[in-house]
Amino acid sequence: MQYRLLAVFLAAVVSSPVVHAGSSDSVLAISTDNDLFAPTQTDRDYTAGMAITYSSNSEEFIGNPVSRISRRLDGFLLPGIGTDTEKAKGAALEFGVYGFTPEEIKATEINLDDRPYSSLVYFSSSQSYQSLGNDSGWTTSMTLGVLGLDVFKAGQNSVHKVIGSERARGWGHQISNGGEPTFRYSAAYHQYLDNSAPDQQFKVTYFGSVGYLTEFGAALVFRDGLISSPDNRFNPELMAYGERAPGVAASGGRENYFWGGMALKARAYNAFLQGQFRDSDHELDADDLNILLAEVWAGYTHSFVASTELSYVLRVQSSEIKDGTGNRTLAWGGLVFSKRL
């Protein structure tokens, strides 16, 4: 299944024309997250992820077959999206994988006092829309994935072997072990604030998603410095763990800026902790989880020669689990290397 998803991603990108500088902005980005990139240097909770993203504001790419399906879903769920007053201004396709582990990874038995192992292989399609006055906009994302495959397990243990760390031995108990399809649809409304300037931008975002992560919330986002990428495709508040497609910005020039923000969300369901339709060896109940979550992040983006950029972000999130060993703050760092095509 994971290879079919990768084939769909590559086919969609290859079949979509790449329009070069002067007529549009198109970006290919490779991103990786790891809790070892954070100052705490832990190896637990959201432990790592990797993704490849292609985004563009060209009409040809916005009209690719996968994005057309995603935009039809937008039009059905959000009437008015895609019309003359809210036009599509960009699209992105992403393929990735990420995973979660408990604190103790050397043991093969289940620790019912901590979080379960879980992982996701996914393919997502995202769109950004902007109002005629450019003072507001929407971002939507449709994600198809598979829980419980051995892809992340193999990758994690291969890396641990190279660096001399302990192998994670409890993957046989992961959520939906062996594989289970899953889905998520998300939508966010952005209000760009009046005090924004070319070198200083602020916005408020109201967001929600339904599927393997079901939640609703609001975020305040800023960036400050030398900025050339458009507002409507800079959405770090919409990065769900390793999923970055809604937030990869395409830059038409040099950039050098700091960015950050904070979000408060109410989460009703998390398949990475609660499981899905299949029975799993270790699942948590809704009563075991915190409904209200707070998240803060800070990052830095710098452009180099040949239209390349490197970004780093540190994220901290309040505990997802109420009690026991799993009741702890989550922290992880991320790197994004992007190339304008």
PDB file of N, CA, C and O in Angstrom, residues 1-2 22 74 85-86 89 98 105 130 161 242 247 279:
ATOM      1  N   MET A   1       0.824  -1.210   0.000  1.00  0.00           N
ATOM      2  CA  MET A   1       0.000   0.000   0.000  1.00  0.00           C
ATOM      3  C   MET A   1       0.855   1.255   0.000  1.00  0.00           C
ATOM      4  O   MET A   1       0.584   2.224  -0.692  1.00  0.00           O
ATOM      5  N   GLN A   2       1.963   1.265   0.812  1.00  0.00           N
ATOM      6  CA  GLN A   2       2.784   2.458   0.855  1.00  0.00           C
ATOM      7  C   GLN A   2       3.409   2.766  -0.496  1.00  0.00           C
ATOM      8  O   GLN A   2       3.606   3.930  -0.863  1.00  0.00           O
ATOM      9  N   GLY A  22       9.422  33.481 -13.133  1.00  0.00           N
ATOM     10  CA  GLY A  22       8.886  34.485 -14.033  1.00  0.00           C
ATOM     11  C   GLY A  22       7.400  34.352 -14.198  1.00  0.00           C
ATOM     12  O   GLY A  22       6.703  35.328 -14.395  1.00  0.00           O
ATOM     13  N   ASP A  74     -13.707  20.311  -1.305  1.00  0.00           N
ATOM     14  CA  ASP A  74     -13.797  21.639  -0.693  1.00  0.00           C
ATOM     15  C   ASP A  74     -15.116  22.318  -1.060  1.00  0.00           C
ATOM     16  O   ASP A  74     -15.803  22.882  -0.201  1.00  0.00           O
ATOM     17  N   THR A  85     -14.818  34.988  -5.577  1.00  0.00           N
ATOM     18  CA  THR A  85     -14.471  35.723  -4.361  1.00  0.00           C
ATOM     19  C   THR A  85     -13.436  34.986  -3.510  1.00  0.00           C
ATOM     20  O   THR A  85     -12.815  35.587  -2.642  1.00  0.00           O
ATOM     21  N   GLU A  86     -13.261  33.704  -3.701  1.00  0.00           N
ATOM     22  CA  GLU A  86     -12.264  32.922  -2.969  1.00  0.00           C
ATOM     23  C   GLU A  86     -11.565  32.008  -3.967  1.00  0.00           C
ATOM     24  O   GLU A  86     -11.876  30.831  -4.098  1.00  0.00           O
ATOM     25  N   LYS A  89      -5.204  29.789  -4.993  1.00  0.00           N
ATOM     26  CA  LYS A  89      -3.953  30.486  -5.265  1.00  0.00           C
ATOM     27  C   LYS A  89      -2.733  29.578  -5.200  1.00  0.00           C
ATOM     28  O   LYS A  89      -1.627  30.002  -5.497  1.00  0.00           O
ATOM     29  N   TYR A  98       5.465   9.167   9.605  1.00  0.00           N
ATOM     30  CA  TYR A  98       5.928   9.574  10.932  1.00  0.00           C
ATOM     31  C   TYR A  98       5.402   8.595  11.968  1.00  0.00           C
ATOM     32  O   TYR A  98       4.493   7.790  11.690  1.00  0.00           O
ATOM     33  N   ILE A 105      11.699   2.109  25.109  1.00  0.00           N
ATOM     34  CA  ILE A 105      11.582   1.395  23.829  1.00  0.00           C
ATOM     35  C   ILE A 105      12.339   0.073  23.825  1.00  0.00           C
ATOM     36  O   ILE A 105      12.242  -0.692  22.849  1.00  0.00           O
ATOM     37  N   GLN A 130      -7.507  32.625  -1.555  1.00  0.00           N
ATOM     38  CA  GLN A 130      -7.376  33.974  -1.034  1.00  0.00           C
ATOM     39  C   GLN A 130      -8.510  34.847  -1.546  1.00  0.00           C
ATOM     40  O   GLN A 130      -8.934  34.729  -2.700  1.00  0.00           O
ATOM     41  N   LYS A 161      20.452   1.647  14.557  1.00  0.00           N
ATOM     42  CA  LYS A 161      21.588   0.735  14.370  1.00  0.00           C
ATOM     43  C   LYS A 161      22.826   1.498  13.939  1.00  0.00           C
ATOM     44  O   LYS A 161      23.939   1.245  14.419  1.00  0.00           O
ATOM     45  N   GLY A 242       4.075  15.503  11.518  1.00  0.00           N
ATOM     46  CA  GLY A 242       4.991  15.576  10.381  1.00  0.00           C
ATOM     47  C   GLY A 242       4.387  16.085   9.100  1.00  0.00           C
ATOM     48  O   GLY A 242       5.101  16.249   8.106  1.00  0.00           O
ATOM     49  N   GLY A 247       1.807  24.087   4.764  1.00  0.00           N
ATOM     50  CA  GLY A 247       2.654  25.139   5.299  1.00  0.00           C
ATOM     51  C   GLY A 247       3.934  25.405   4.547  1.00  0.00           C
ATOM     52  O   GLY A 247       4.757  26.204   4.994  1.00  0.00           O
ATOM     53  N   ASP A 279      -9.145  -3.669  16.440  1.00  0.00           N
ATOM     54  CA  ASP A 279      -8.646  -3.795  17.802  1.00  0.00           C
ATOM     55  C   ASP A 279      -7.123  -3.767  17.792  1.00  0.00           C
ATOM     56  O   ASP A 279      -6.482  -4.361  16.928  1.00  0.00           O
TER      57      ASP A 279
END
